[in-house]
Coordinates of C-alpha atoms in Angstrom, one line a residue:
X354 CA -67.7 -108.0 62.8
X355 CA -64.7 -107.6 64.6
X356 CA -63.2 -110.9 63.4
X357 CA -64.0 -109.6 59.4
X358 CA -62.1 -106.2 60.4
X359 CA -59.3 -108.5 61.6
X360 CA -58.8 -110.2 58.3
X361 CA -58.8 -107.2 56.0
X362 CA -56.3 -105.4 58.1
X363 CA -54.2 -108.5 58.1
X364 CA -54.7 -108.6 54.3
X365 CA -53.7 -105.0 54.1
X366 CA -50.8 -105.7 56.2
X367 CA -49.6 -108.7 53.9
X368 CA -49.7 -106.5 50.5
X369 CA -47.7 -103.3 52.3
X370 CA -44.7 -105.8 53.5
X371 CA -44.9 -107.8 50.3
X372 CA -44.8 -104.4 48.0
X373 CA -42.1 -102.9 51.0
X374 CA -40.0 -106.5 50.2
X375 CA -40.3 -105.5 46.6
X376 CA -38.7 -102.1 47.1
X377 CA -35.9 -103.3 48.7
X378 CA -32.8 -104.1 46.0
X379 CA -30.4 -106.1 47.6
X380 CA -28.3 -106.7 44.4
X381 CA -28.3 -103.2 43.9
X382 CA -26.6 -102.3 47.4
X383 CA -23.9 -105.3 46.8
X384 CA -23.3 -103.8 42.8
X385 CA -22.7 -100.4 44.4
X386 CA -20.4 -101.7 46.9
X387 CA -18.7 -103.8 44.1
X388 CA -18.2 -100.2 42.3
X389 CA -17.3 -98.8 44.8
X390 CA -14.3 -101.3 45.7
X391 CA -13.4 -101.5 42.0
X392 CA -12.9 -97.8 41.9
X393 CA -10.7 -98.2 45.1
X394 CA -8.6 -100.6 43.8
X395 CA -8.4 -98.1 40.7
X396 CA -7.6 -95.1 43.0
X397 CA -4.4 -97.5 44.9
X398 CA -3.2 -98.2 40.9
X399 CA -3.1 -94.2 40.2
X400 CA -1.8 -94.0 43.6
X401 CA 0.9 -96.3 43.0
X402 CA 1.9 -95.0 39.8
X403 CA 2.4 -91.4 41.0
X404 CA 4.5 -92.6 44.0
X405 CA 6.4 -94.0 41.3
X406 CA 6.6 -91.2 38.7
X407 CA 7.4 -89.3 42.0
X408 CA 9.9 -91.2 42.7
X409 CA 11.6 -90.9 39.5
X410 CA 11.3 -86.9 39.6
X411 CA 13.2 -86.9 42.8
X412 CA 16.0 -88.9 41.7
X413 CA 16.0 -87.1 38.6
X414 CA 16.3 -84.0 40.5
X415 CA 19.2 -85.2 42.6
X416 CA 20.9 -86.1 39.1
X417 CA 20.6 -82.6 38.3
X418 CA 21.6 -81.4 41.3
X419 CA 25.0 -83.4 41.0
X420 CA 25.4 -82.2 37.9
X421 CA 24.9 -78.6 38.9
X422 CA 27.2 -79.3 41.8
X423 CA 29.9 -80.8 39.1
X424 CA 29.2 -77.5 37.1
X425 CA 29.9 -75.1 39.7
X426 CA 32.9 -76.9 40.5
X427 CA 34.3 -76.9 37.0
X428 CA 33.2 -73.3 36.7
X429 CA 35.4 -72.5 40.0
X430 CA 38.4 -74.5 38.6
X431 CA 38.4 -72.6 35.4
X432 CA 38.1 -69.4 37.2
X433 CA 41.0 -70.3 39.1
X434 CA 42.9 -71.1 36.1
X435 CA 41.7 -68.2 34.1
X436 CA 42.9 -66.0 37.3
X437 CA 46.4 -68.0 36.7
X438 CA 46.4 -67.2 33.4
X439 CA 46.0 -63.5 34.0
X440 CA 48.7 -63.5 36.3
X441 CA 50.5 -65.4 33.9
X442 CA 50.1 -62.4 31.3
X443 CA 51.0 -59.5 33.6
X444 CA 54.5 -61.4 34.7
X445 CA 54.9 -62.0 30.8
X446 CA 54.5 -58.1 30.4
X447 CA 56.9 -57.5 32.7
X448 CA 59.6 -59.7 31.5
X449 CA 58.9 -57.5 27.8
X450 CA 59.7 -54.3 29.2
X451 CA 62.9 -56.0 31.2
X452 CA 64.0 -57.7 28.3
X453 CA 64.0 -57.6 24.7
X454 CA 65.5 -60.7 23.3
X455 CA 63.1 -63.0 24.9
X456 CA 60.1 -60.5 23.2
X457 CA 59.2 -63.5 20.7
X458 CA 59.2 -65.7 23.2
X459 CA 56.5 -64.1 25.5
X460 CA 54.4 -63.0 22.4
X461 CA 54.3 -66.7 21.7
X462 CA 53.5 -67.5 25.5
X463 CA 50.9 -64.7 25.0
X464 CA 49.4 -65.8 22.3
X465 CA 48.6 -69.3 24.1
X466 CA 47.4 -67.5 27.1
X467 CA 44.7 -65.7 25.6
X468 CA 43.6 -69.0 23.6
X469 CA 43.6 -70.6 26.6
X470 CA 41.4 -67.9 28.1
X471 CA 39.1 -68.0 25.3
X472 CA 39.2 -72.0 25.5
X473 CA 38.1 -71.1 29.5
X474 CA 35.8 -67.9 28.6
X475 CA 34.2 -70.7 25.9
X476 CA 33.8 -73.3 28.6
X477 CA 32.5 -70.8 31.3
X478 CA 29.6 -69.9 29.0
X479 CA 28.6 -73.5 28.2
X480 CA 28.7 -73.8 31.9
X481 CA 26.7 -71.2 32.4
X482 CA 23.9 -72.3 30.0
X483 CA 24.1 -75.5 31.3
X484 CA 23.4 -73.9 34.3
X485 CA 20.8 -72.1 33.4
X486 CA 18.8 -75.2 31.8
X487 CA 19.6 -77.3 34.9
X488 CA 17.9 -74.4 37.1
X489 CA 15.2 -74.7 34.4
X490 CA 15.0 -78.5 34.6
X491 CA 14.6 -78.2 38.7
X492 CA 12.2 -75.9 38.3
X493 CA 10.0 -78.2 36.4
X494 CA 10.9 -80.8 38.5
X495 CA 9.6 -78.7 41.6
X496 CA 6.6 -77.8 39.2
X497 CA 5.9 -81.6 38.7
X498 CA 6.1 -82.7 42.4
X499 CA 3.8 -79.9 43.5
X500 CA 1.4 -81.0 41.1
X501 CA 1.8 -85.0 41.9
X502 CA 1.9 -84.0 45.8
X503 CA -1.8 -82.1 45.1
X504 CA -2.9 -85.3 43.0
X505 CA -2.1 -87.7 45.3
X506 CA -3.9 -85.8 48.2
X507 CA -6.9 -85.0 46.1
X508 CA -7.1 -89.1 45.6
X509 CA -6.3 -89.3 49.1
X510 CA -9.4 -87.3 49.8
X511 CA -11.3 -89.2 47.2
X512 CA -10.3 -92.7 48.9
X513 CA -11.6 -91.7 51.8
X514 CA -15.1 -90.4 50.7
X515 CA -15.2 -93.8 49.0
X516 CA -14.4 -95.4 52.0
X517 CA -16.9 -93.6 54.0
X518 CA -19.5 -94.7 51.2
X519 CA -18.6 -98.0 51.6
X520 CA -19.1 -98.2 55.3
X521 CA -22.2 -96.5 55.1
X522 CA -23.5 -98.9 52.4
X523 CA -22.2 -101.7 55.2
X524 CA -24.6 -100.2 57.5
X525 CA -27.3 -100.1 55.6
X526 CA -26.9 -103.4 54.6
X527 CA -26.8 -104.8 57.8
X528 CA -30.2 -102.7 58.7
X529 CA -31.8 -103.9 55.6
X530 CA -31.0 -107.8 57.0
X531 CA -32.3 -107.0 60.0
X532 CA -35.7 -105.7 58.5
X533 CA -36.3 -108.5 56.3
X534 CA -35.9 -110.5 58.7
X535 CA -38.5 -108.7 61.1
X536 CA -40.4 -108.9 57.6
X537 CA -40.1 -113.0 57.6
X538 CA -41.2 -113.3 60.9
X539 CA -44.5 -110.9 60.4
X540 CA -44.7 -112.6 57.2
X541 CA -44.9 -116.2 58.7
X542 CA -47.8 -114.9 61.0
X543 CA -49.7 -113.4 58.3
X544 CA -49.4 -116.7 56.2
X545 CA -50.9 -118.4 58.9
X546 CA -53.7 -116.2 59.4
X547 CA -54.6 -116.7 55.5
X548 CA -54.6 -120.2 55.9
X549 CA -57.2 -119.7 58.5
X550 CA -59.3 -117.1 56.6
X551 CA -58.8 -119.4 53.6
X552 CA -60.6 -122.3 55.5
X553 CA -63.5 -119.9 57.0
X554 CA -63.7 -119.0 53.2
X555 CA -64.4 -122.8 52.2
X556 CA -67.0 -123.2 55.0
X557 CA -68.8 -119.9 53.6
X558 CA -68.9 -121.2 50.3
X559 CA -70.4 -124.3 51.1
X560 CA -73.1 -122.4 52.8
X561 CA -73.4 -120.4 49.6
X562 CA -73.5 -123.5 47.5
X563 CA -77.0 -124.5 49.2
X564 CA -78.4 -121.2 49.5
X565 CA -77.8 -121.1 45.6
X566 CA -79.6 -124.6 44.6
X567 CA -82.5 -123.4 46.7
X568 CA -82.7 -119.8 45.1
X569 CA -82.2 -121.8 41.5
X570 CA -85.5 -123.7 42.2
X571 CA -87.2 -120.4 43.5
X572 CA -86.2 -118.3 40.4
X573 CA -87.4 -121.6 38.0
X574 CA -90.7 -121.4 39.6
X575 CA -90.9 -117.5 39.3
X576 CA -90.0 -117.6 35.3
X577 CA -93.0 -120.0 34.8
X578 CA -95.3 -117.6 36.3
X579 CA -93.6 -114.3 34.6
X580 CA -94.0 -116.3 31.1
X581 CA -98.0 -116.9 31.3
X582 CA -97.9 -113.2 32.5
X583 CA -96.1 -112.1 29.6
X584 CA -98.1 -114.4 26.8
X585 CA -101.3 -112.5 28.3
X586 CA -98.9 -109.2 28.0
X587 CA -98.5 -109.8 24.6
X588 CA -102.4 -110.7 23.5
X589 CA -103.4 -107.5 25.1
X590 CA -100.5 -105.2 23.4
X591 CA -101.8 -106.7 20.0
X592 CA -105.4 -105.7 20.8
X593 CA -104.3 -102.0 21.6
X594 CA -102.0 -101.9 18.5
X595 CA -105.0 -103.1 16.6
X596 CA -107.4 -100.7 17.9
X597 CA -104.5 -98.0 17.5
X598 CA -104.0 -99.0 13.5
X599 CA -108.3 -99.0 12.7
X600 CA -108.3 -95.3 14.4
X601 CA -105.1 -93.8 12.4
X602 CA -106.7 -95.5 9.2
X603 CA -110.0 -93.5 10.0
X604 CA -108.1 -90.6 10.8
X605 CA -106.0 -90.7 7.4
X606 CA -109.3 -91.1 5.4
X607 CA -110.9 -88.3 6.9
X608 CA -107.7 -85.9 6.3
X609 CA -107.7 -87.3 2.8
X610 CA -111.2 -86.5 2.1
X611 CA -110.9 -82.9 3.5
X612 CA -107.5 -82.2 1.7
X613 CA -108.9 -83.4 -1.9
X614 CA -112.5 -82.6 -1.1
X615 CA -112.5 -79.7 1.1
X616 CA -115.3 -81.4 2.8
X617 CA -115.1 -82.0 7.2
X618 CA -117.3 -85.4 7.4
X619 CA -118.1 -87.4 10.3
X620 CA -118.5 -91.0 10.7
X621 CA -122.1 -92.4 10.0
X622 CA -123.6 -95.5 10.6
X623 CA -124.6 -97.2 6.6
X624 CA -128.3 -97.4 5.6
X625 CA -129.4 -100.7 4.8
X626 CA -129.2 -100.5 1.1
X627 CA -125.7 -99.2 1.4
X628 CA -123.5 -100.2 -1.8
X629 CA -119.9 -100.4 -0.9
X630 CA -119.1 -100.9 -5.1
X631 CA -120.9 -98.4 -6.4
X632 CA -119.6 -95.9 -4.0
X633 CA -115.9 -96.8 -5.0
X634 CA -117.0 -96.9 -8.9
X635 CA -118.2 -92.8 -8.5
X636 CA -115.3 -92.0 -6.2
X637 CA -113.2 -93.5 -9.6
X638 CA -115.1 -91.9 -12.1
X639 CA -114.3 -88.0 -10.2
X640 CA -111.1 -88.7 -9.9
X641 CA -110.4 -89.3 -13.5
X642 CA -112.0 -86.2 -14.3
X643 CA -109.3 -84.5 -12.3
X644 CA -106.5 -85.7 -13.2
X645 CA -107.9 -85.0 -16.7
X646 CA -108.2 -81.2 -15.5
X647 CA -104.1 -81.8 -14.9
X648 CA -102.5 -79.6 -11.9
X649 CA -103.4 -75.9 -11.4
X650 CA -100.3 -73.3 -10.1
X651 CA -102.3 -71.3 -7.6
X652 CA -98.5 -69.5 -7.0
X653 CA -97.7 -68.9 -10.8
X654 CA -99.6 -65.2 -10.3
X655 CA -97.2 -64.4 -7.5
X656 CA -94.0 -65.7 -9.0
X657 CA -95.0 -63.7 -12.3
X658 CA -95.5 -60.1 -10.1
X659 CA -91.7 -61.2 -8.1
X660 CA -90.1 -61.8 -11.8
X661 CA -91.5 -58.7 -13.1
X662 CA -90.0 -56.5 -9.9
X663 CA -86.8 -58.4 -10.6
X664 CA -86.8 -57.7 -14.2
X665 CA -87.7 -53.8 -13.5
X666 CA -84.5 -53.5 -11.4
X667 CA -82.2 -55.2 -13.6
X668 CA -83.7 -52.5 -16.0
X669 CA -82.9 -49.7 -14.1
X670 CA -79.7 -50.6 -13.5
X671 CA -79.1 -51.6 -16.8
X672 CA -80.2 -47.4 -17.3
X673 CA -78.0 -46.2 -14.6
X674 CA -75.1 -47.9 -15.6
X675 CA -74.9 -46.6 -19.1
X676 CA -75.9 -43.0 -17.9
X677 CA -73.0 -43.6 -15.4
X678 CA -70.8 -44.9 -18.9
X679 CA -71.3 -41.5 -20.8
X680 CA -71.2 -39.4 -17.5
X681 CA -67.4 -41.5 -17.2
X682 CA -66.1 -41.0 -20.7
X683 CA -67.4 -37.3 -20.5
X684 CA -65.4 -37.0 -17.2
X685 CA -62.7 -38.5 -19.1
X686 CA -62.3 -36.6 -22.1
X687 CA -62.8 -33.4 -20.1
X688 CA -59.7 -34.6 -17.9
X689 CA -57.6 -35.5 -20.9
X690 CA -58.7 -31.8 -22.3
X691 CA -57.3 -30.1 -19.4
X692 CA -54.4 -32.4 -18.8
X693 CA -53.6 -31.6 -22.3
X694 CA -54.0 -28.0 -22.0
X695 CA -51.8 -27.9 -18.8
X696 CA -49.3 -30.3 -20.0
X697 CA -48.7 -27.9 -23.2
X698 CA -48.3 -24.6 -20.8
X699 CA -46.1 -26.7 -18.6
X700 CA -43.9 -28.0 -21.5
X701 CA -43.8 -24.3 -23.2
X702 CA -42.7 -22.8 -20.0
X703 CA -40.1 -25.6 -19.1
X704 CA -38.8 -25.2 -22.7
X705 CA -38.3 -21.6 -22.8
X706 CA -36.8 -21.8 -19.0
X707 CA -34.4 -24.7 -20.6
X708 CA -33.2 -22.4 -23.6
X709 CA -32.7 -19.5 -21.5
X710 CA -30.7 -21.3 -18.9
X711 CA -28.8 -23.4 -21.2
X712 CA -27.6 -20.4 -22.8
X713 CA -26.8 -18.8 -19.7
X714 CA -24.7 -21.9 -18.9
X715 CA -23.2 -22.5 -22.5
X716 CA -22.2 -20.1 -24.5
X717 CA -24.2 -17.7 -26.9
X718 CA -24.9 -19.3 -30.0
X719 CA -25.8 -22.9 -28.6
X720 CA -28.9 -24.4 -29.6
X721 CA -30.9 -26.5 -27.5
X722 CA -34.5 -27.1 -27.6
X723 CA -37.2 -29.4 -26.7
X724 CA -39.9 -31.4 -28.9
X725 CA -42.4 -33.9 -28.6
X726 CA -42.8 -36.9 -30.5
X727 CA -45.7 -36.2 -33.4
X728 CA -48.5 -38.4 -34.4
X729 CA -48.8 -39.7 -30.8
X730 CA -51.1 -38.9 -27.8
X731 CA -49.2 -35.4 -26.1
X732 CA -49.6 -37.4 -22.8
X733 CA -47.8 -40.2 -23.8
X734 CA -45.6 -39.1 -26.2
X735 CA -41.5 -39.3 -25.8
X736 CA -39.5 -35.9 -25.2
X737 CA -36.4 -35.4 -27.4
X738 CA -34.1 -33.0 -25.7
X739 CA -32.1 -31.3 -27.8
X740 CA -28.3 -30.1 -26.8
X741 CA -26.0 -28.4 -29.2
X742 CA -22.5 -26.8 -28.2
X743 CA -21.1 -24.2 -30.8
X744 CA -18.6 -26.8 -33.0
X745 CA -20.5 -29.7 -32.0
X746 CA -23.5 -31.4 -34.2
X747 CA -24.4 -35.0 -32.3
X748 CA -27.3 -36.5 -33.2
X749 CA -27.9 -37.6 -29.5
X750 CA -27.3 -36.0 -26.0
X751 CA -25.4 -39.6 -25.3
X752 CA -22.5 -38.6 -27.5
X753 CA -21.8 -35.1 -25.6
X754 CA -19.1 -35.4 -22.7
X755 CA -19.6 -35.5 -19.1
X756 CA -19.7 -32.4 -18.4
X757 CA -21.9 -31.3 -21.2
X758 CA -24.5 -33.5 -19.9
X759 CA -24.3 -32.8 -16.5
X760 CA -24.8 -29.2 -17.8
X761 CA -27.5 -30.1 -20.0
X762 CA -29.0 -32.0 -17.0
X763 CA -29.0 -28.9 -14.6
X764 CA -30.9 -26.6 -17.2
X765 CA -33.5 -29.2 -17.6
X766 CA -33.3 -29.7 -13.6
X767 CA -33.7 -26.0 -13.5
X768 CA -36.0 -25.2 -16.2
X769 CA -38.5 -27.5 -14.5
X770 CA -37.7 -26.0 -11.0
X771 CA -38.7 -22.6 -12.4
X772 CA -42.4 -23.6 -13.2
X773 CA -42.9 -24.1 -9.7
X774 CA -40.1 -23.1 -7.2
X775 CA -39.8 -24.1 -3.9
X776 CA -37.8 -22.2 -1.0
X777 CA -35.5 -24.9 0.0
X778 CA -33.6 -26.9 -2.4
X779 CA -30.9 -29.7 -1.9
X780 CA -28.3 -31.1 -4.1
X781 CA -26.0 -33.8 -3.8
X782 CA -22.9 -34.1 -5.8
X783 CA -24.5 -32.5 -8.5
X784 CA -21.1 -30.7 -9.8
X785 CA -18.8 -33.9 -9.6
X786 CA -18.2 -34.3 -13.3
X787 CA -17.5 -30.6 -13.9
X788 CA -14.2 -29.0 -14.7
X789 CA -13.5 -25.7 -13.1
X790 CA -14.6 -23.6 -16.0
X791 CA -18.3 -25.3 -15.9
X792 CA -17.9 -25.0 -11.8
X793 CA -18.2 -21.3 -12.5
X794 CA -21.1 -21.3 -14.6
X795 CA -22.8 -23.7 -12.1
X796 CA -21.9 -21.6 -9.1
X797 CA -23.3 -18.4 -11.0
X798 CA -26.4 -19.9 -11.6
X799 CA -26.7 -21.1 -8.1
X800 CA -26.1 -17.2 -6.8
X801 CA -28.6 -16.1 -9.4
X802 CA -31.5 -18.9 -8.1
X803 CA -30.6 -18.1 -4.3
X804 CA -32.4 -15.0 -3.8
X805 CA -35.8 -16.7 -3.9
X806 CA -34.3 -20.1 -2.7
X807 CA -32.1 -21.4 -0.1
X808 CA -29.4 -24.2 -1.3
X809 CA -27.9 -26.7 0.6
X810 CA -25.1 -28.3 -1.6
X811 CA -23.4 -31.6 -0.9
X812 CA -20.1 -31.0 -2.4
X813 CA -16.4 -31.9 -2.3
X814 CA -15.2 -29.4 -5.3
X815 CA -12.9 -26.4 -3.7
X816 CA -14.5 -23.9 -6.2
X817 CA -18.4 -24.8 -5.2
X818 CA -17.2 -24.9 -1.6
X819 CA -15.7 -20.9 -2.3
X820 CA -19.1 -19.8 -3.6
X821 CA -21.2 -21.2 -0.6
X822 CA -22.3 -18.6 2.0
X823 CA -21.6 -20.8 5.0
X824 CA -19.6 -24.0 5.2
X825 CA -20.3 -26.9 6.7
X826 CA -18.0 -29.6 8.0
X827 CA -17.5 -33.2 10.1
X828 CA -14.2 -33.1 12.0
X829 CA -13.2 -35.8 14.6
X830 CA -11.2 -33.7 17.2
X831 CA -11.4 -36.8 19.8
X832 CA -11.1 -40.4 18.5
X833 CA -14.5 -41.7 18.0
X834 CA -16.7 -38.9 18.3
X835 CA -17.6 -36.7 15.6
X836 CA -18.4 -32.5 15.6
X837 CA -20.3 -30.5 13.5
X838 CA -18.2 -27.2 12.2
X839 CA -19.4 -24.2 10.4
X840 CA -18.0 -21.3 8.9
X841 CA -19.7 -18.3 7.6
X842 CA -17.9 -16.3 4.6
X843 CA -20.4 -13.1 4.2
X844 CA -19.1 -11.6 7.6
X845 CA -16.7 -8.7 7.4
X846 CA -14.2 -8.7 10.3
X847 CA -12.0 -5.5 10.8
X848 CA -8.2 -6.2 9.8
X849 CA -5.6 -4.3 12.2
X850 CA -2.4 -3.5 10.7

């Protein structure tokens, strides 16, 4: 047993070593090192390029400094010439006072000096502009050098990190080489153990083959014995089946006789003079007589009772539906009569109110009326609005002006409102199409109705605002903050002299 356990342990160790060796990928490590070396070469090239650009920038800066110094020297020279020219101008002025004869020459010299001064001033301005430009170029060059220095520092730090990575990779590679060497030694030992185990396995296979031959001979004899036992069992089973089939046939015969003739019989021994052919002939004759009688439906009466019950239910439902239809028609007629009566009452009230309000909004003598379409159901008839101001005979309300149509609509609105007034009413921009004269009529009727109803009117018309008791407006004293302001016009205030 200890030898077998050792063999199992060695096989497991071999499998573990092989899996560990498979996990070690030396090519991957070498590829990483090569990639790092390539990146290092590229970084060296970038550093060389940046150093070259830094040298060019430094040379350009030195060149700009030299030019700057030259411009400063030129400016100093021009300033000296300017000073001399100023001195000469002063001397010329003194000579002009002293001698009137040389005035023309001095004036000519003065103009020459002035031109020289102007040229010097122009050169000074150009030198100043060049100085500003060179100063800007110097500042840009310094900034470029600073940025290049930062890039160089970053590249150097990146190079250091890559060198550390390369060193670490080399150390790991050396450790892996050592581990591989150790594993190869262990692998050789395990291979030798495997060879020994194979030899033992071959010996065991030989012993197993011999034992297997003996086992096959024993199994052959056992099969012969089993075959003889199976043949005997099959004969016994066939006899049992035959007995069972005869019992089932006998049982079926008893059941068929009981179902057909309602007679329970018991098995008996046949008589000595029992003739089976005569009995079968009698049985066939009786069966023929039963077939001639035809099938008898024992459930016919129950089906008749069930169908009659369903017929009675359907008849009762039909009578209920007919009664419901009559009640529904009667109810509809009552509703139509009530609706027509209420409609005519409401229509006459609205018509009377419309005529009265129309006369108050328009001039006396103007015609107005509401008419129903004739020859149709009043509840579905069209309503014609008639509005004929004095001096006009429009065939349709659409021919009226915008103000007249608005006043007509207001008259109809308040006529409907008077049929069932409410304590609160909101009107939104209803006075927009009206002129000043019509606005006064509108505000008068609002004032009349305000005795029983509170009105809120949304409007932009000044005359409508003047007729209000309270005015509400929205203002914005501070940016983004709306404020509601109200003004009451129905309060009296004492006026002091």
